[in-house]
C-alpha cells in the first residue's frame, strides 16, 4: 500500500516537497493550502512597477496538473502531531508523514494604530491594495491645494531590510511615473525609508549598505536610520524625535511565524516563534521527537530560515528523507545551504552578494530576472512559463 504524505502549505517549501515526492513516485500525496495560488514573493515589488507584465502568482492547479498530488484548498485550523492528523474548516486528513510549511506573517509588535492603518507588503492582495491606493492618491491630489497634496503624497516605508529597500526603489519610480501621468509636481512627493537600526540592509556588509543608500537617494528616497516607530494615526506617524504628516505608511519591519504554529500542541518555539527541529527537520524539545513530522521553510529554526531559497532546499531535503525512510535507507542529516542575496533597487539596478562577493547595477538585475525564470521552469513546464511571461 502507498504511504500517505500530508503537506500543509502551498508556498515554496510545500510545493517543492510535493513536486519532488511526486517525481520519486510511490506516495499518496495531499497538499492542503488556504490559497489556491502559489505566490512568488520575490516578484511582489513588480506589482508597483510601471510595466503591466507581472509574474507573481500561479494557480496550484497549474503547478500540479498531471502530477500525482491531490490538492485541497482549505484552511488548516488544527494539527495533531502525535496522530499526524490535520483538521481544516471542512475535513480531517491523516498521513504517515506530515510536512508543515505554513510560512510567516506580519508582526506589528503591539504598536498602536499599526495593524489598522499601515499597508502590508506580504502578499499579492496587499501589494495590489497598495498599488491601487497610490494611484488613487495621485488622481485625488492632482486637484487639491498645496498643503493637502504634500501630506497626501508623503509616503513612509518602515523597515529597511531587503523587502523595504526593494519597495522604496519601486515606489519612488512609480511616483515619478504617476506624477507625469496626473500632472503633479515631483517636488510635492516625499518617500521616506525609516529604519530602527543604524543603516539600511543591516544584515549585509557596510559597503552594500553604502551603495544601496546612494542608489536610493539618487531615486529620491529619504533615508532615516535609528528611528523606531511609536504610533500611527490616520494622518500622522510618530517617532521618538518627530511626527510625520503622511497618509501612507507601509510596514515591512516585522515578520513572525504563522500563528497556526503557536496553536499546535507539542512544538517548542525559539525566537520569532520558529520551531526547534532536530537534524532531520523534525520538531523536538531536545528530548523527544515527533517522528515523520517535518517543519520546513520560514517556520523552522534553521540557520537561513526566512528565505525562499531555504524553503526550497528544505523541501528537497524532506522529500529525499521521506523517500529514503520509506525505503528503509540510511538518512542524511540536514545541513543549511548557504544563501545568496539579490535585491532590486528601482528599475534595472540590483545588488548581488554571494559570501564576500558583491556586485551592483545592471548585471545583478539581469541575473535576478534569470533567477525568476529558472525558478518558474523548476515548477512548471516550459509552455506554462512561456504563457506567464508573454501575458
Ligand atoms: C516581499 C517579499 C520578498 C521576498 N523576496 C525574497 C527573495 O528575493 N529571495 C528569497 O530567498 N526570499 C524572499 N522572500 C522570503 C520568502 O518568500 C519566504 O522565505 C518563503 O516564501 C518561505 O516559504 P515557505 O514555504 O516557508 O512559506 P510560504 O511561501 O509563505 O508559503 C506558506 C503557504 O502556507 C499556506 N498557509 C498558511 N497558513 C495556512 C493554513 N492555516 N492552512 C493552509 N494553508 C496555509 C499559505 O497560503 C502559503 O501557500 C521574500 C518575502 C517577501 C514577503
GROMACS .gro file of C-alpha atoms and ligand atoms in nm:
model
  444
    1UNK     CA    1   0.000   0.000   0.000
    2UNK     CA    2   0.124   0.353  -0.080
    3UNK     CA    3   0.228   0.564   0.217
    4UNK     CA    4   0.038   0.886   0.269
    5UNK     CA    5   0.219   1.219   0.278
    6UNK     CA    6   0.026   1.520   0.402
    7UNK     CA    7   0.173   1.861   0.319
    8UNK     CA    8   0.035   2.181   0.472
    9UNK     CA    9   0.118   2.497   0.274
   10UNK     CA   10   0.132   2.570  -0.098
   11UNK     CA   11   0.429   2.807  -0.080
   12UNK     CA   12   0.796   2.749  -0.165
   13UNK     CA   13   0.858   2.466   0.081
   14UNK     CA   14   0.527   2.287   0.031
   15UNK     CA   15   0.529   2.280  -0.349
   16UNK     CA   16   0.895   2.176  -0.367
   17UNK     CA   17   0.830   1.882  -0.130
   18UNK     CA   18   0.520   1.774  -0.325
   19UNK     CA   19   0.684   1.804  -0.670
   20UNK     CA   20   0.997   1.615  -0.564
   21UNK     CA   21   0.797   1.338  -0.398
   22UNK     CA   22   0.561   1.310  -0.696
   23UNK     CA   23   0.868   1.269  -0.919
   24UNK     CA   24   1.003   0.991  -0.699
   25UNK     CA   25   0.663   0.817  -0.712
   26UNK     CA   26   0.510   0.559  -0.479
   27UNK     CA   27   0.334   0.801  -0.241
   28UNK     CA   28  -0.020   0.920  -0.196
   29UNK     CA   29   0.042   1.294  -0.165
   30UNK     CA   30  -0.211   1.551  -0.043
   31UNK     CA   31  -0.122   1.920  -0.035
   32UNK     CA   32  -0.351   2.148   0.165
   33UNK     CA   33  -0.330   2.522   0.119
   34UNK     CA   34  -0.564   2.806   0.207
   35UNK     CA   35  -0.462   2.998  -0.105
   36UNK     CA   36  -0.548   2.846  -0.445
   37UNK     CA   37  -0.242   3.023  -0.589
   38UNK     CA   38   0.128   2.992  -0.529
   39UNK     CA   39   0.259   3.344  -0.461
   40UNK     CA   40   0.609   3.432  -0.576
   41UNK     CA   41   0.701   3.690  -0.309
   42UNK     CA   42   1.039   3.788  -0.459
   43UNK     CA   43   0.842   3.933  -0.751
   44UNK     CA   44   0.585   4.122  -0.542
   45UNK     CA   45   0.750   4.462  -0.592
   46UNK     CA   46   0.672   4.431  -0.964
   47UNK     CA   47   0.306   4.496  -0.884
   48UNK     CA   48   0.418   4.852  -0.805
   49UNK     CA   49   0.614   4.867  -1.128
   50UNK     CA   50   0.520   5.066  -1.432
   51UNK     CA   51   0.516   4.768  -1.665
   52UNK     CA   52   0.188   4.579  -1.688
   53UNK     CA   53   0.373   4.247  -1.718
   54UNK     CA   54   0.373   4.093  -1.374
   55UNK     CA   55   0.454   3.731  -1.291
   56UNK     CA   56   0.381   3.684  -0.925
   57UNK     CA   57   0.126   3.410  -0.888
   58UNK     CA   58   0.046   3.074  -1.039
   59UNK     CA   59  -0.259   2.857  -0.965
   60UNK     CA   60  -0.156   2.549  -0.766
   61UNK     CA   61  -0.381   2.353  -1.004
   62UNK     CA   62  -0.146   2.452  -1.292
   63UNK     CA   63   0.165   2.351  -1.096
   64UNK     CA   64   0.019   2.010  -1.009
   65UNK     CA   65  -0.159   1.942  -1.340
   66UNK     CA   66  -0.085   1.580  -1.442
   67UNK     CA   67   0.105   1.523  -1.116
   68UNK     CA   68   0.014   1.256  -0.859
   69UNK     CA   69  -0.079   1.516  -0.598
   70UNK     CA   70  -0.426   1.574  -0.454
   71UNK     CA   71  -0.490   1.942  -0.392
   72UNK     CA   72  -0.715   2.062  -0.112
   73UNK     CA   73  -0.783   2.434  -0.096
   74UNK     CA   74  -0.881   2.490   0.264
   75UNK     CA   75  -0.750   2.641   0.586
   76UNK     CA   76  -0.589   2.414   0.842
   77UNK     CA   77  -0.716   2.502   1.189
   78UNK     CA   78  -0.574   2.223   1.400
   79UNK     CA   79  -0.275   1.988   1.384
   80UNK     CA   80  -0.225   1.674   1.593
   81UNK     CA   81   0.145   1.591   1.575
   82UNK     CA   82   0.115   1.251   1.751
   83UNK     CA   83  -0.150   1.129   1.508
   84UNK     CA   84  -0.012   1.320   1.204
   85UNK     CA   85  -0.364   1.444   1.158
   86UNK     CA   86  -0.482   1.788   1.044
   87UNK     CA   87  -0.824   1.943   1.065
   88UNK     CA   88  -0.937   2.201   0.812
   89UNK     CA   89  -1.254   2.410   0.804
   90UNK     CA   90  -1.428   2.127   0.619
   91UNK     CA   91  -1.248   1.800   0.684
   92UNK     CA   92  -0.992   1.583   0.864
   93UNK     CA   93  -0.682   1.435   0.696
   94UNK     CA   94  -0.429   1.185   0.824
   95UNK     CA   95  -0.091   1.083   0.686
   96UNK     CA   96   0.204   0.854   0.751
   97UNK     CA   97   0.422   1.161   0.704
   98UNK     CA   98   0.328   1.520   0.781
   99UNK     CA   99   0.511   1.824   0.638
  100UNK     CA  100   0.423   2.167   0.778
  101UNK     CA  101   0.525   2.465   0.564
  102UNK     CA  102   0.285   2.746   0.652
  103UNK     CA  103   0.533   3.035   0.624
  104UNK     CA  104   0.523   3.361   0.814
  105UNK     CA  105   0.306   3.665   0.868
  106UNK     CA  106   0.348   4.032   0.951
  107UNK     CA  107   0.432   4.123   1.311
  108UNK     CA  108   0.321   4.463   1.445
  109UNK     CA  109   0.491   4.444   1.790
  110UNK     CA  110   0.180   4.591   1.954
  111UNK     CA  111   0.244   4.938   1.804
  112UNK     CA  112  -0.071   5.146   1.843
  113UNK     CA  113  -0.267   5.202   1.523
  114UNK     CA  114  -0.033   4.999   1.306
  115UNK     CA  115  -0.242   4.690   1.211
  116UNK     CA  116  -0.541   4.911   1.130
  117UNK     CA  117  -0.364   5.192   0.943
  118UNK     CA  118  -0.049   5.052   0.784
  119UNK     CA  119  -0.021   4.889   0.444
  120UNK     CA  120   0.143   4.548   0.449
  121UNK     CA  121   0.358   4.406   0.171
  122UNK     CA  122   0.348   4.032   0.228
  123UNK     CA  123   0.101   3.903  -0.031
  124UNK     CA  124  -0.026   3.971  -0.381
  125UNK     CA  125  -0.351   4.108  -0.232
  126UNK     CA  126  -0.161   4.355  -0.010
  127UNK     CA  127   0.065   4.466  -0.295
  128UNK     CA  128  -0.235   4.524  -0.523
  129UNK     CA  129  -0.414   4.719  -0.248
  130UNK     CA  130  -0.110   4.945  -0.207
  131UNK     CA  131  -0.076   4.995  -0.585
  132UNK     CA  132  -0.445   5.094  -0.613
  133UNK     CA  133  -0.413   5.328  -0.313
  134UNK     CA  134  -0.112   5.510  -0.464
  135UNK     CA  135  -0.289   5.556  -0.796
  136UNK     CA  136  -0.598   5.694  -0.615
  137UNK     CA  137  -0.379   5.936  -0.418
  138UNK     CA  138  -0.231   6.085  -0.736
  139UNK     CA  139  -0.571   6.105  -0.900
  140UNK     CA  140  -0.708   6.290  -0.596
  141UNK     CA  141  -0.411   6.518  -0.526
  142UNK     CA  142  -0.381   6.635  -0.884
  143UNK     CA  143  -0.661   6.874  -0.780
  144UNK     CA  144  -0.604   6.951  -0.409
  145UNK     CA  145  -0.434   7.259  -0.260
  146UNK     CA  146  -0.061   7.256  -0.184
  147UNK     CA  147  -0.052   7.156   0.186
  148UNK     CA  148  -0.302   6.876   0.141
  149UNK     CA  149  -0.110   6.749  -0.164
  150UNK     CA  150   0.221   6.748   0.022
  151UNK     CA  151   0.074   6.547   0.313
  152UNK     CA  152  -0.125   6.323   0.079
  153UNK     CA  153   0.178   6.236  -0.133
  154UNK     CA  154   0.410   6.173   0.162
  155UNK     CA  155   0.483   5.803   0.179
  156UNK     CA  156   0.665   5.632   0.462
  157UNK     CA  157   0.815   5.285   0.444
  158UNK     CA  158   0.920   5.144   0.778
  159UNK     CA  159   1.189   4.875   0.772
  160UNK     CA  160   1.499   4.891   0.553
  161UNK     CA  161   1.555   4.518   0.512
  162UNK     CA  162   1.552   4.359   0.162
  163UNK     CA  163   1.174   4.397   0.132
  164UNK     CA  164   1.167   4.765   0.238
  165UNK     CA  165   1.463   4.859   0.019
  166UNK     CA  166   1.316   4.687  -0.286
  167UNK     CA  167   0.980   4.853  -0.221
  168UNK     CA  168   1.128   5.201  -0.166
  169UNK     CA  169   1.309   5.189  -0.501
  170UNK     CA  170   0.998   5.071  -0.682
  171UNK     CA  171   0.770   5.322  -0.509
  172UNK     CA  172   0.997   5.618  -0.584
  173UNK     CA  173   0.999   5.521  -0.954
  174UNK     CA  174   0.624   5.462  -0.963
  175UNK     CA  175   0.564   5.803  -0.803
  176UNK     CA  176   0.763   5.976  -1.077
  177UNK     CA  177   0.561   5.796  -1.342
  178UNK     CA  178   0.228   5.882  -1.176
  179UNK     CA  179   0.335   6.245  -1.125
  180UNK     CA  180   0.373   6.277  -1.503
  181UNK     CA  181   0.051   6.087  -1.570
  182UNK     CA  182  -0.160   6.309  -1.338
  183UNK     CA  183   0.032   6.634  -1.387
  184UNK     CA  184   0.155   6.659  -1.025
  185UNK     CA  185   0.481   6.843  -0.947
  186UNK     CA  186   0.752   6.595  -0.836
  187UNK     CA  187   0.851   6.834  -0.556
  188UNK     CA  188   0.518   6.758  -0.383
  189UNK     CA  189   0.617   6.393  -0.341
  190UNK     CA  190   0.813   6.253  -0.046
  191UNK     CA  191   0.926   5.894   0.004
  192UNK     CA  192   1.088   5.819   0.343
  193UNK     CA  193   1.255   5.491   0.425
  194UNK     CA  194   1.277   5.460   0.801
  195UNK     CA  195   1.490   5.210   0.987
  196UNK     CA  196   1.536   5.136   1.359
  197UNK     CA  197   1.894   5.014   1.303
  198UNK     CA  198   2.190   5.232   1.209
  199UNK     CA  199   2.191   5.154   0.833
  200UNK     CA  200   1.985   5.000   0.553
  201UNK     CA  201   2.029   4.625   0.495
  202UNK     CA  202   2.190   4.590   0.836
  203UNK     CA  203   2.249   4.216   0.791
  204UNK     CA  204   2.478   4.282   0.492
  205UNK     CA  205   2.821   4.445   0.471
  206UNK     CA  206   2.870   4.819   0.521
  207UNK     CA  207   2.979   4.859   0.158
  208UNK     CA  208   2.648   4.709   0.039
  209UNK     CA  209   2.455   4.943   0.271
  210UNK     CA  210   2.654   5.238   0.140
  211UNK     CA  211   2.597   5.156  -0.230
  212UNK     CA  212   2.227   5.088  -0.174
  213UNK     CA  213   2.181   5.410   0.024
  214UNK     CA  214   2.342   5.607  -0.259
  215UNK     CA  215   2.119   5.439  -0.515
  216UNK     CA  216   1.805   5.505  -0.309
  217UNK     CA  217   1.898   5.871  -0.263
  218UNK     CA  218   1.953   5.906  -0.638
  219UNK     CA  219   1.596   5.781  -0.684
  220UNK     CA  220   1.474   6.050  -0.443
  221UNK     CA  221   1.424   5.835  -0.131
  222UNK     CA  222   1.500   5.997   0.208
  223UNK     CA  223   1.670   5.753   0.444
  224UNK     CA  224   1.624   5.798   0.818
  225UNK     CA  225   1.802   5.548   1.041
  226UNK     CA  226   1.795   5.495   1.421
  227UNK     CA  227   1.421   5.576   1.430
  228UNK     CA  228   1.168   5.349   1.598
  229UNK     CA  229   0.802   5.386   1.515
  230UNK     CA  230   0.589   5.462   1.822
  231UNK     CA  231   0.238   5.518   1.692
  232UNK     CA  232   0.036   5.567   1.376
  233UNK     CA  233  -0.281   5.776   1.349
  234UNK     CA  234  -0.484   5.844   1.040
  235UNK     CA  235  -0.271   6.139   0.923
  236UNK     CA  236   0.039   6.126   1.140
  237UNK     CA  237   0.321   5.884   1.205
  238UNK     CA  238   0.501   5.929   1.539
  239UNK     CA  239   0.867   5.855   1.610
  240UNK     CA  240   1.066   5.941   1.925
  241UNK     CA  241   1.202   6.265   1.776
  242UNK     CA  242   0.949   6.361   1.512
  243UNK     CA  243   0.594   6.334   1.384
  244UNK     CA  244   0.543   6.299   1.012
  245UNK     CA  245   0.225   6.403   0.835
  246UNK     CA  246   0.161   6.122   0.590
  247UNK     CA  247  -0.132   5.927   0.457
  248UNK     CA  248   0.060   5.617   0.355
  249UNK     CA  249   0.273   5.401   0.580
  250UNK     CA  250   0.400   5.068   0.455
  251UNK     CA  251   0.520   4.834   0.728
  252UNK     CA  252   0.795   4.590   0.631
  253UNK     CA  253   0.978   4.586   0.965
  254UNK     CA  254   0.835   4.279   1.130
  255UNK     CA  255   0.787   3.918   1.039
  256UNK     CA  256   0.688   3.628   1.261
  257UNK     CA  257   0.599   3.262   1.210
  258UNK     CA  258   0.242   3.189   1.100
  259UNK     CA  259   0.014   3.199   1.405
  260UNK     CA  260  -0.103   2.841   1.335
  261UNK     CA  261   0.234   2.727   1.470
  262UNK     CA  262   0.162   2.878   1.813
  263UNK     CA  263  -0.161   2.675   1.830
  264UNK     CA  264   0.000   2.336   1.762
  265UNK     CA  265   0.044   2.143   2.087
  266UNK     CA  266   0.389   1.993   2.149
  267UNK     CA  267   0.606   2.231   1.945
  268UNK     CA  268   0.897   2.404   2.116
  269UNK     CA  269   0.940   2.755   1.984
  270UNK     CA  270   1.251   2.972   1.955
  271UNK     CA  271   1.289   3.339   1.856
  272UNK     CA  272   1.013   3.470   1.625
  273UNK     CA  273   0.814   3.157   1.715
  274UNK     CA  274   1.029   2.940   1.493
  275UNK     CA  275   1.000   2.567   1.560
  276UNK     CA  276   1.300   2.389   1.713
  277UNK     CA  277   1.385   2.094   1.490
  278UNK     CA  278   1.630   1.804   1.503
  279UNK     CA  279   1.888   1.700   1.242
  280UNK     CA  280   1.609   1.580   1.012
  281UNK     CA  281   1.386   1.891   1.047
  282UNK     CA  282   1.152   1.704   1.282
  283UNK     CA  283   1.010   1.906   1.574
  284UNK     CA  284   1.183   1.831   1.904
  285UNK     CA  285   1.203   1.964   2.258
  286UNK     CA  286   1.557   1.833   2.291
  287UNK     CA  287   1.446   1.504   2.450
  288UNK     CA  288   1.158   1.365   2.246
  289UNK     CA  289   1.095   1.399   1.872
  290UNK     CA  290   0.778   1.391   1.661
  291UNK     CA  291   0.898   1.130   1.416
  292UNK     CA  292   0.789   1.163   1.050
  293UNK     CA  293   0.663   1.516   1.110
  294UNK     CA  294   0.869   1.787   0.939
  295UNK     CA  295   0.865   2.164   0.988
  296UNK     CA  296   1.028   2.348   0.699
  297UNK     CA  297   1.087   2.690   0.543
  298UNK     CA  298   1.013   3.006   0.739
  299UNK     CA  299   0.870   2.819   1.038
  300UNK     CA  300   1.180   2.609   1.114
  301UNK     CA  301   1.451   2.742   1.341
  302UNK     CA  302   1.735   2.682   1.095
  303UNK     CA  303   2.037   2.900   1.012
  304UNK     CA  304   1.897   3.064   0.696
  305UNK     CA  305   1.522   3.047   0.763
  306UNK     CA  306   1.319   3.337   0.622
  307UNK     CA  307   1.429   3.295   0.262
  308UNK     CA  308   1.265   3.123  -0.033
  309UNK     CA  309   1.597   2.957  -0.118
  310UNK     CA  310   1.598   2.789   0.224
  311UNK     CA  311   1.234   2.679   0.199
  312UNK     CA  312   1.310   2.522  -0.142
  313UNK     CA  313   1.617   2.335  -0.022
  314UNK     CA  314   1.426   2.224   0.291
  315UNK     CA  315   1.152   2.086   0.062
  316UNK     CA  316   1.405   1.895  -0.147
  317UNK     CA  317   1.573   1.759   0.167
  318UNK     CA  318   1.244   1.645   0.325
  319UNK     CA  319   1.123   1.475   0.004
  320UNK     CA  320   1.452   1.285  -0.009
  321UNK     CA  321   1.432   1.195   0.361
  322UNK     CA  322   1.073   1.066   0.333
  323UNK     CA  323   1.164   0.863   0.026
  324UNK     CA  324   1.470   0.711   0.197
  325UNK     CA  325   1.287   0.643   0.520
  326UNK     CA  326   1.001   0.461   0.348
  327UNK     CA  327   1.261   0.250   0.162
  328UNK     CA  328   1.438   0.175   0.493
  329UNK     CA  329   1.757   0.351   0.375
  330UNK     CA  330   2.008   0.547   0.585
  331UNK     CA  331   1.905   0.911   0.638
  332UNK     CA  332   2.139   1.202   0.582
  333UNK     CA  333   2.145   1.488   0.834
  334UNK     CA  334   2.005   1.824   0.727
  335UNK     CA  335   2.260   2.095   0.665
  336UNK     CA  336   2.155   2.454   0.599
  337UNK     CA  337   2.254   2.560   0.247
  338UNK     CA  338   2.436   2.896   0.223
  339UNK     CA  339   2.226   3.166   0.060
  340UNK     CA  340   2.284   3.448  -0.187
  341UNK     CA  341   2.111   3.786  -0.178
  342UNK     CA  342   1.986   3.954  -0.493
  343UNK     CA  343   1.790   4.268  -0.408
  344UNK     CA  344   1.645   4.506  -0.664
  345UNK     CA  345   1.654   4.883  -0.602
  346UNK     CA  346   1.443   5.061  -0.860
  347UNK     CA  347   1.449   4.996  -1.236
  348UNK     CA  348   1.740   4.800  -1.385
  349UNK     CA  349   1.958   4.809  -1.071
  350UNK     CA  350   2.020   4.539  -0.813
  351UNK     CA  351   2.275   4.417  -0.564
  352UNK     CA  352   2.403   4.060  -0.559
  353UNK     CA  353   2.604   3.914  -0.273
  354UNK     CA  354   2.737   3.559  -0.253
  355UNK     CA  355   2.955   3.515   0.056
  356UNK     CA  356   3.203   3.802   0.043
  357UNK     CA  357   3.149   3.863  -0.330
  358UNK     CA  358   2.941   4.175  -0.401
  359UNK     CA  359   2.830   4.334  -0.726
  360UNK     CA  360   2.588   4.615  -0.809
  361UNK     CA  361   2.398   4.759  -1.105
  362UNK     CA  362   2.255   4.619  -1.427
  363UNK     CA  363   2.422   4.276  -1.426
  364UNK     CA  364   2.270   4.162  -1.093
  365UNK     CA  365   1.936   4.297  -1.220
  366UNK     CA  366   1.962   4.077  -1.530
  367UNK     CA  367   2.064   3.783  -1.311
  368UNK     CA  368   1.759   3.843  -1.094
  369UNK     CA  369   1.534   3.812  -1.398
  370UNK     CA  370   1.712   3.491  -1.498
  371UNK     CA  371   1.676   3.352  -1.145
  372UNK     CA  372   1.299   3.420  -1.162
  373UNK     CA  373   1.269   3.238  -1.496
  374UNK     CA  374   1.484   2.948  -1.373
  375UNK     CA  375   1.261   2.914  -1.069
  376UNK     CA  376   0.941   2.903  -1.273
  377UNK     CA  377   1.100   2.645  -1.504
  378UNK     CA  378   1.164   2.429  -1.196
  379UNK     CA  379   0.794   2.415  -1.107
  380UNK     CA  380   0.619   2.443  -1.445
  381UNK     CA  381   0.651   2.303  -1.797
  382UNK     CA  382   0.821   2.536  -2.048
  383UNK     CA  383   0.492   2.620  -2.225
  384UNK     CA  384   0.335   2.743  -1.895
  385UNK     CA  385   0.639   2.960  -1.821
  386UNK     CA  386   0.615   3.100  -2.171
  387UNK     CA  387   0.247   3.180  -2.110
  388UNK     CA  388   0.335   3.356  -1.782
  389UNK     CA  389   0.598   3.575  -1.945
  390UNK     CA  390   0.406   3.652  -2.261
  391UNK     CA  391   0.082   3.758  -2.083
  392LIG     C1  392   0.802   4.082  -0.045
  392LIG     C2  393   0.889   3.965  -0.019
  392LIG     C3  394   1.004   3.947  -0.097
  392LIG     C4  395   1.086   3.836  -0.074
  392LIG     N1  396   1.196   3.821  -0.153
  392LIG     C5  397   1.276   3.713  -0.136
  392LIG     C6  398   1.390   3.693  -0.221
  392LIG     O1  399   1.419   3.773  -0.310
  392LIG     N2  400   1.467   3.581  -0.200
  392LIG     C7  401   1.437   3.490  -0.103
  392LIG     O2  402   1.510   3.389  -0.091
  392LIG     N3  403   1.330   3.507  -0.021
  392LIG     C8  404   1.249   3.615  -0.035
  392LIG     N4  405   1.141   3.633   0.047
  392LIG     C9  406   1.113   3.535   0.154
  392LIG    C10  407   1.040   3.412   0.100
  392LIG     O3  408   0.932   3.449   0.020
  392LIG    C11  409   0.993   3.322   0.214
  392LIG     O4  410   1.106   3.287   0.290
  392LIG    C12  411   0.927   3.197   0.159
  392LIG     O5  412   0.804   3.231   0.100
  392LIG    C13  413   0.904   3.094   0.270
  392LIG     O6  414   0.850   2.977   0.213
  392LIG     P1  415   0.753   2.885   0.298
  392LIG     O7  416   0.722   2.767   0.215
  392LIG     O8  417   0.808   2.864   0.434
  392LIG     O9  418   0.622   2.975   0.318
  392LIG     P2  419   0.530   3.048   0.210
  392LIG    O10  420   0.596   3.054   0.079
  392LIG    O11  421   0.487   3.174   0.275
  392LIG    O12  422   0.406   2.952   0.199
  392LIG    C14  423   0.316   2.932   0.306
  392LIG    C15  424   0.193   2.862   0.249
  392LIG    O13  425   0.110   2.817   0.356
  392LIG    C16  426  -0.025   2.849   0.328
  392LIG     N5  427  -0.092   2.859   0.457
  392LIG    C17  428  -0.067   2.946   0.556
  392LIG     N6  429  -0.148   2.920   0.661
  392LIG    C18  430  -0.224   2.814   0.627
  392LIG    C19  431  -0.326   2.742   0.692
  392LIG     N7  432  -0.366   2.770   0.817
  392LIG     N8  433  -0.386   2.641   0.626
  392LIG    C20  434  -0.349   2.607   0.499
  392LIG     N9  435  -0.251   2.673   0.433
  392LIG    C21  436  -0.189   2.775   0.497
  392LIG    C22  437  -0.015   2.981   0.251
  392LIG    O14  438  -0.133   3.006   0.178
  392LIG    C23  439   0.105   2.952   0.162
  392LIG    O15  440   0.065   2.881   0.049
  392LIG    C24  441   1.054   3.742   0.028
  392LIG    C25  442   0.940   3.760   0.106
  392LIG    C26  443   0.859   3.871   0.084
  392LIG    C27  444   0.734   3.888   0.168
   0.00000   0.00000   0.00000
